[in-house]
Amino acid sequence: MKLLCVDGEPVYQEIISLCAQKEGMEVVTASSYEEAIQCYEVHKPDLVTLEVVIQGGSGVQLASALKRMDPGRFVPIIFLTSHISDSVMNSCFKAGADDFIPKPFNEMLFSTRVSTHKRQIHLIQEMYRKNRELTFYQSMIEREHKMAHQVLDHILTRSERSSQHLAITRLSATNFNGDLALAYTQPDGTRVVFVGDFTGHGLSASIGALPVAQAFFDGMDNQIGLSELATQLNKILLNILPDYMFCAAYMIQIQPSGEIEYWGGGMPRGYIRRGDDSVDYICSHHMPLGILSVKEFEADCEKAFLGAKDTLVVASDGIVELKNSDHQMLGEKAMEALVMSSYIEQDLNQAQSAMEAHLTRFQGKSEQLDDITLVAIRNT
């Protein structure tokens, strides 16, 4: 480490140099304002000692100048001076001084203060180093998230977006949503929807999103049934996901006639809000995808019906587990009430917006802890 000693008296330059050298420091000396500026620029010292009165200027002004020259680096300044009035000390500290030692000074005290500042410098430098590392890792994470977004968005271009008969809302707990919502309409008008909720949230939770999306659209191109699709997706996720991960999911097929066939595993119940203000449910009776072996997996589907004035609403568990500012979860009872009050709107997207507004009001300023996916479907 380097110390810059700025003092017009050679005897103090020598004393300060000897003390600093005993602390293992390299010493550079300057006798005037201009010389101090030049030495600071050339040698980039780690610690500076200043006299208040120096040739060609004021030590107080010099302290301010040095702080301005290198604002991004921590360089402690110690004033060593015989001018020890309160006003002088106040001016020194206002100018950026980090310490003040009156002359004549005790060499042991000076060495102790220098040693203390050295430790402080090491701590600050270590903090700067770690901050640079964190900044680098943060930029890497942001770049990886951007790449993942681009890859996922590319494969999701085949999925239908919100329309007159389909509304999809995806709310991320972080800057990346690990849930998956896919929709596809077959040539005969049959609509197939996949809603998946992977373990956890964010980028790590989306590890299975790409293969699931690819397999889903391949299955749609080949016009396979829901049972076969569920079997294929389970096999894929069983092979690629870690043991602690799985995918809770609904696969729903709606015929133009309103007949519903669905497979559900590990998801909260869905709601069919009837046009007469009653409600029926679709339930998820199976294990999530990616847990059971091929032999153990249950691919049987269930039936329901969606009338002309009905709305089918399914969501990931991020909604029912959403907490408000009092740490109370929304829960299934409140979720059902919101479905009944929101989807009374004739326009599906307006109804979806009303549902989103209800959720926002409930959440208030509390943190969203899980990704949320909400899908609403009408048949006409």
Coordinates of C-alpha atoms in Angstrom, one line a residue:
M1 CA 0.0 0.0 0.0
K2 CA 1.1 3.6 -0.7
L3 CA 1.0 6.6 1.5
L4 CA 1.3 10.2 0.3
C5 CA 2.7 12.5 2.9
V6 CA 2.1 16.2 2.1
D7 CA 4.1 18.4 4.6
G8 CA 6.3 21.4 4.1
E9 CA 8.6 20.4 7.0
P10 CA 11.3 17.8 6.1
V11 CA 11.5 16.5 9.7
Y12 CA 7.9 15.5 9.7
Q13 CA 8.2 14.0 6.2
E14 CA 10.9 11.8 7.6
I15 CA 9.1 10.9 10.8
I16 CA 5.9 10.0 8.9
S17 CA 7.8 8.1 6.3
L18 CA 9.6 6.0 9.0
C19 CA 6.4 5.2 10.8
A20 CA 4.5 4.3 7.6
Q21 CA 7.4 2.1 6.4
K22 CA 7.3 0.2 9.7
E23 CA 3.7 -0.6 8.8
G24 CA 4.9 -2.0 5.5
M25 CA 3.8 1.0 3.4
E26 CA 5.6 2.6 0.4
V27 CA 5.8 6.4 1.0
V28 CA 5.7 9.3 -1.5
T29 CA 6.3 12.8 -0.2
A30 CA 5.2 16.2 -1.4
S31 CA 5.9 19.7 -0.1
S32 CA 3.4 21.9 -2.0
Y33 CA -0.1 21.9 -3.3
E34 CA 0.9 21.4 -7.0
E35 CA 3.4 18.7 -6.1
A36 CA 0.7 16.9 -4.1
I37 CA -1.7 16.9 -7.0
Q38 CA 0.9 15.5 -9.3
C39 CA 2.0 12.8 -6.9
Y40 CA -1.6 11.8 -6.3
E41 CA -2.3 11.5 -10.1
V42 CA 0.9 9.5 -10.7
H43 CA 1.1 7.2 -7.7
K44 CA -2.5 6.6 -6.8
P45 CA -1.9 6.4 -3.0
D46 CA -4.1 4.4 -0.7
L47 CA -3.7 6.8 2.3
V48 CA -2.9 10.5 2.5
T49 CA -1.5 12.6 5.4
L50 CA -1.9 16.4 5.1
E51 CA -0.8 19.5 6.8
V52 CA -3.3 22.4 7.0
V53 CA -0.7 25.0 5.9
I54 CA 1.2 24.0 2.8
Q55 CA 3.1 25.9 0.1
G56 CA 0.9 27.1 -2.8
G57 CA -2.4 26.5 -1.2
S58 CA -4.5 25.2 1.7
G59 CA -4.4 21.7 3.0
V60 CA -8.2 21.9 3.4
Q61 CA -8.6 22.9 -0.3
L62 CA -6.2 20.1 -1.3
A63 CA -8.3 17.6 0.6
S64 CA -11.4 18.6 -1.3
A65 CA -9.5 18.5 -4.6
L66 CA -8.2 15.0 -3.9
K67 CA -11.6 13.7 -3.0
R68 CA -13.0 15.1 -6.3
M69 CA -10.1 13.6 -8.3
D70 CA -11.0 10.0 -7.5
P71 CA -14.6 9.8 -6.3
G72 CA -14.9 6.1 -7.0
R73 CA -12.0 5.1 -4.7
F74 CA -11.8 5.2 -0.9
V75 CA -8.6 7.0 0.1
P76 CA -8.6 8.1 3.8
I77 CA -7.1 11.5 4.5
I78 CA -5.4 12.1 7.9
F79 CA -4.7 15.7 8.9
L80 CA -1.4 16.0 10.8
T81 CA -1.2 19.6 12.0
S82 CA -0.2 22.0 14.8
H83 CA -3.4 24.0 14.0
I84 CA -5.8 22.4 16.4
S85 CA -8.6 24.9 16.9
D86 CA -12.2 23.7 16.7
S87 CA -12.8 25.8 13.6
V88 CA -9.8 24.3 11.8
M89 CA -10.8 20.7 12.7
N90 CA -14.4 21.5 11.5
S91 CA -13.1 22.8 8.2
C92 CA -10.9 19.7 7.8
F93 CA -13.7 17.2 8.3
K94 CA -16.0 19.2 6.1
A95 CA -13.4 19.0 3.3
G96 CA -13.4 15.2 3.6
A97 CA -10.9 14.4 6.3
D98 CA -11.2 10.9 7.8
D99 CA -8.9 11.5 10.8
F100 CA -7.2 14.4 12.7
I101 CA -3.9 14.1 14.7
P102 CA -2.4 17.2 16.3
K103 CA 1.4 17.9 16.1
P104 CA 3.6 17.0 17.8
F105 CA 2.3 13.5 17.7
N106 CA 3.1 10.2 19.4
E107 CA 4.7 7.8 16.9
M108 CA 3.0 4.8 18.5
L109 CA -0.4 6.6 18.3
F110 CA 0.2 7.5 14.7
S111 CA 1.2 3.9 13.8
T112 CA -1.9 2.6 15.5
R113 CA -4.1 5.0 13.5
V114 CA -2.4 4.1 10.3
S115 CA -2.9 0.4 11.0
T116 CA -6.6 1.1 11.7
H117 CA -7.0 2.9 8.4
K118 CA -5.2 0.1 6.6
R119 CA -7.7 -2.4 7.9
Q120 CA -10.5 -0.1 6.9
I121 CA -9.0 0.3 3.4
H122 CA -8.8 -3.5 3.0
L123 CA -12.4 -3.9 4.1
I124 CA -13.6 -1.3 1.7
Q125 CA -11.5 -2.7 -1.2
E126 CA -12.9 -6.2 -0.4
M127 CA -16.4 -4.7 -0.4
Y128 CA -15.8 -3.0 -3.8
R129 CA -14.4 -6.3 -5.2
K130 CA -17.5 -8.2 -4.0
N131 CA -19.7 -5.5 -5.4
R132 CA -18.1 -5.8 -8.8
E133 CA -18.5 -9.5 -8.7
L134 CA -22.2 -9.2 -7.7
T135 CA -22.7 -6.6 -10.5
F136 CA -21.1 -9.0 -13.0
Y137 CA -23.2 -12.0 -11.8
Q138 CA -26.3 -9.8 -11.9
S139 CA -25.6 -8.8 -15.5
M140 CA -25.0 -12.5 -16.3
I141 CA -28.3 -13.5 -14.8
E142 CA -30.2 -10.7 -16.6
R143 CA -28.6 -11.9 -19.9
E144 CA -29.5 -15.5 -19.2
H145 CA -33.1 -14.4 -18.4
K146 CA -33.2 -12.5 -21.6
M147 CA -32.0 -15.5 -23.6
A148 CA -34.5 -17.7 -21.9
H149 CA -37.3 -15.3 -22.6
Q150 CA -36.3 -15.2 -26.3
V151 CA -36.1 -19.0 -26.6
L152 CA -39.4 -19.5 -24.7
D153 CA -41.2 -16.7 -26.6
H154 CA -40.1 -18.2 -29.9
I155 CA -41.6 -21.6 -29.2
L156 CA -44.7 -20.0 -27.7
T157 CA -45.4 -18.1 -30.9
R158 CA -47.5 -21.2 -31.9
S159 CA -49.7 -20.8 -28.8
E160 CA -53.0 -18.8 -29.2
R161 CA -53.1 -15.5 -27.3
S162 CA -56.1 -13.9 -25.6
S163 CA -59.1 -13.6 -27.8
Q164 CA -62.9 -13.3 -27.7
H165 CA -63.2 -16.9 -26.3
L166 CA -59.9 -17.2 -24.5
A167 CA -58.2 -15.0 -21.8
I168 CA -54.8 -15.8 -20.4
T169 CA -53.1 -13.9 -17.5
R170 CA -49.6 -14.6 -16.4
L171 CA -48.1 -12.7 -13.4
S172 CA -44.5 -13.3 -12.4
A173 CA -43.3 -13.4 -8.9
T174 CA -39.8 -12.5 -10.2
N175 CA -38.8 -11.3 -13.7
F176 CA -39.5 -14.7 -15.2
N177 CA -42.7 -16.8 -15.1
G178 CA -42.2 -20.5 -14.5
D179 CA -45.8 -21.3 -15.2
L180 CA -46.9 -22.4 -18.7
A181 CA -50.1 -21.7 -20.6
L182 CA -50.6 -23.1 -24.1
A183 CA -53.7 -23.1 -26.3
Y184 CA -54.3 -24.6 -29.7
T185 CA -57.4 -24.8 -31.9
Q186 CA -57.7 -27.8 -34.2
P187 CA -59.1 -27.6 -37.7
D188 CA -62.5 -28.9 -36.6
G189 CA -62.8 -26.1 -34.0
T190 CA -61.8 -28.2 -31.0
R191 CA -59.7 -26.1 -28.6
V192 CA -57.0 -27.7 -26.4
V193 CA -55.5 -25.9 -23.5
F194 CA -52.6 -26.8 -21.3
V195 CA -52.0 -25.0 -17.9
G196 CA -48.8 -26.1 -16.1
D197 CA -47.3 -25.1 -12.8
F198 CA -43.7 -26.3 -12.2
T199 CA -42.2 -26.7 -8.8
G200 CA -40.9 -23.3 -7.5
H201 CA -41.1 -20.1 -9.5
G202 CA -39.0 -18.1 -11.9
L203 CA -36.3 -19.3 -14.3
S204 CA -35.5 -22.5 -12.4
A205 CA -39.1 -23.5 -12.5
S206 CA -39.3 -23.2 -16.3
I207 CA -36.7 -25.9 -16.9
G208 CA -39.4 -28.2 -18.3
A209 CA -41.3 -25.5 -20.2
L210 CA -39.5 -25.9 -23.5
P211 CA -39.8 -29.7 -23.9
V212 CA -43.4 -29.6 -22.7
A213 CA -44.4 -26.9 -25.2
Q214 CA -42.6 -28.7 -28.0
A215 CA -44.3 -32.0 -27.1
F216 CA -47.7 -30.3 -26.8
F217 CA -47.6 -28.8 -30.3
D218 CA -46.2 -31.9 -31.8
G219 CA -49.1 -33.8 -30.2
M220 CA -51.5 -31.2 -31.7
D221 CA -50.0 -31.6 -35.1
N222 CA -50.4 -35.4 -34.9
Q223 CA -54.0 -35.0 -33.4
I224 CA -53.3 -37.3 -30.5
G225 CA -55.8 -37.6 -27.6
L226 CA -55.4 -36.1 -24.1
S227 CA -54.6 -39.4 -22.5
E228 CA -51.7 -40.1 -24.9
L229 CA -50.6 -36.5 -24.5
A230 CA -50.5 -36.7 -20.7
T231 CA -48.6 -40.0 -20.9
Q232 CA -46.0 -38.5 -23.2
L233 CA -45.5 -35.4 -21.1
N234 CA -45.2 -37.4 -17.9
K235 CA -42.5 -39.6 -19.6
I236 CA -40.6 -36.5 -20.8
L237 CA -40.6 -34.7 -17.5
L238 CA -39.8 -37.9 -15.6
N239 CA -36.6 -38.2 -17.7
I240 CA -35.5 -34.5 -17.5
L241 CA -36.6 -33.1 -14.2
P242 CA -34.6 -33.4 -11.0
D243 CA -36.3 -35.7 -8.3
Y244 CA -37.6 -32.7 -6.4
M245 CA -39.4 -31.1 -9.4
F246 CA -42.7 -31.9 -11.0
C247 CA -45.4 -30.1 -13.0
A248 CA -49.0 -29.8 -11.7
A249 CA -51.2 -29.4 -14.8
Y250 CA -54.5 -29.3 -16.5
M251 CA -55.0 -30.5 -20.1
I252 CA -58.5 -29.5 -21.3
Q253 CA -60.1 -30.3 -24.6
I254 CA -63.3 -28.4 -25.5
Q255 CA -65.4 -29.5 -28.5
P256 CA -67.4 -26.9 -30.5
S257 CA -70.5 -28.7 -29.0
G258 CA -69.3 -27.7 -25.5
E259 CA -68.3 -31.2 -24.4
I260 CA -65.2 -31.1 -22.2
E261 CA -62.6 -33.8 -21.7
Y262 CA -59.8 -33.0 -19.2
W263 CA -56.9 -34.5 -17.3
G264 CA -55.8 -32.8 -14.1
G265 CA -52.9 -33.5 -11.8
G266 CA -51.9 -31.6 -8.7
M267 CA -53.8 -28.5 -9.5
P268 CA -56.4 -26.5 -7.6
R269 CA -60.0 -27.1 -8.7
G270 CA -61.3 -25.2 -11.7
Y271 CA -64.6 -23.5 -11.9
I272 CA -67.4 -23.6 -14.5
R273 CA -69.4 -20.5 -13.9
R274 CA -72.8 -21.2 -15.4
G275 CA -74.9 -18.6 -17.1
D276 CA -77.6 -19.1 -14.5
D277 CA -75.2 -18.0 -11.7
S278 CA -74.5 -21.5 -10.4
V279 CA -71.1 -23.1 -10.3
D280 CA -69.7 -26.5 -11.1
Y281 CA -66.1 -27.7 -10.6
I282 CA -63.5 -29.6 -12.5
C283 CA -61.1 -31.4 -10.1
S284 CA -57.5 -32.5 -10.4
H285 CA -57.5 -36.1 -9.2
H286 CA -54.2 -37.3 -10.5
M287 CA -50.6 -36.9 -9.4
P288 CA -48.6 -34.1 -11.1
L289 CA -46.6 -34.9 -14.2
G290 CA -43.0 -36.1 -13.7
I291 CA -43.5 -38.1 -10.5
L292 CA -45.0 -41.5 -11.4
S293 CA -43.3 -44.1 -13.5
V294 CA -44.7 -45.0 -16.9
K295 CA -46.4 -48.1 -15.4
E296 CA -47.8 -46.2 -12.4
F297 CA -49.0 -43.2 -14.4
E298 CA -52.8 -42.7 -14.6
A299 CA -53.9 -41.1 -17.9
D300 CA -57.6 -41.5 -17.7
C301 CA -59.6 -38.3 -18.4
E302 CA -62.9 -36.9 -17.0
K303 CA -65.9 -35.2 -18.7
A304 CA -67.7 -32.0 -18.2
F305 CA -69.8 -29.6 -20.3
L306 CA -69.4 -25.9 -21.2
G307 CA -72.7 -24.2 -22.2
A308 CA -73.1 -21.2 -24.4
K309 CA -73.2 -18.7 -21.5
D310 CA -70.7 -20.6 -19.3
T311 CA -67.1 -19.7 -18.4
L312 CA -64.4 -22.2 -17.5
V313 CA -61.7 -20.8 -15.2
V314 CA -58.6 -22.6 -14.1
A315 CA -55.5 -21.2 -12.4
S316 CA -52.2 -22.2 -10.8
D317 CA -52.0 -22.4 -7.0
G318 CA -50.3 -19.0 -7.0
I319 CA -53.8 -17.4 -6.8
V320 CA -55.4 -19.3 -4.0
E321 CA -52.1 -19.0 -2.0
L322 CA -51.8 -15.2 -2.8
K323 CA -51.4 -13.3 0.5
N324 CA -52.6 -9.8 1.5
S325 CA -50.8 -7.3 3.7
D326 CA -52.2 -9.1 6.8
H327 CA -50.5 -12.4 5.6
Q328 CA -53.9 -14.0 4.9
M329 CA -54.2 -16.3 1.9
L330 CA -56.9 -15.8 -0.6
G331 CA -58.1 -19.4 -0.4
E332 CA -60.6 -21.4 -2.5
K333 CA -63.7 -19.8 -1.0
A334 CA -62.7 -16.3 -1.8
M335 CA -61.4 -17.4 -5.2
E336 CA -64.8 -18.9 -6.0
A337 CA -66.5 -15.6 -5.0
L338 CA -64.2 -13.6 -7.2
V339 CA -64.9 -15.9 -10.1
M340 CA -68.7 -15.5 -9.6
S341 CA -68.5 -11.7 -9.4
S342 CA -65.9 -11.1 -12.2
Y343 CA -67.1 -13.4 -15.0
I344 CA -70.6 -11.9 -15.1
E345 CA -69.2 -9.5 -17.8
Q346 CA -70.3 -10.4 -21.3
D347 CA -66.9 -9.5 -22.8
L348 CA -64.4 -12.2 -21.6
N349 CA -61.4 -9.9 -21.6
Q350 CA -63.3 -7.3 -19.6
A351 CA -64.2 -10.1 -17.1
Q352 CA -60.6 -11.2 -16.9
S353 CA -59.5 -7.6 -16.3
A354 CA -62.1 -7.4 -13.5
M355 CA -60.7 -10.5 -11.9
E356 CA -57.1 -9.1 -12.1
A357 CA -58.3 -5.9 -10.4
H358 CA -59.9 -7.9 -7.6
L359 CA -56.6 -9.8 -7.1
T360 CA -54.6 -6.6 -7.1
R361 CA -56.8 -5.0 -4.5
F362 CA -56.6 -8.1 -2.3
Q363 CA -52.8 -8.3 -2.5
G364 CA -52.3 -4.6 -1.7
K365 CA -48.6 -3.9 -1.1
S366 CA -47.7 -7.5 -0.1
E367 CA -45.1 -9.4 -2.1
Q368 CA -46.2 -11.9 -4.7
L369 CA -44.4 -15.2 -3.6
D370 CA -45.4 -17.5 -6.5
D371 CA -46.0 -17.2 -10.2
I372 CA -49.7 -16.9 -11.2
T373 CA -51.4 -18.2 -14.3
L374 CA -55.1 -17.6 -14.8
V375 CA -57.0 -18.9 -17.9
A376 CA -60.7 -18.3 -18.7
I377 CA -62.5 -20.0 -21.6
R378 CA -65.8 -19.6 -23.3
N379 CA -67.3 -21.7 -26.0
T380 CA -69.2 -18.9 -27.9

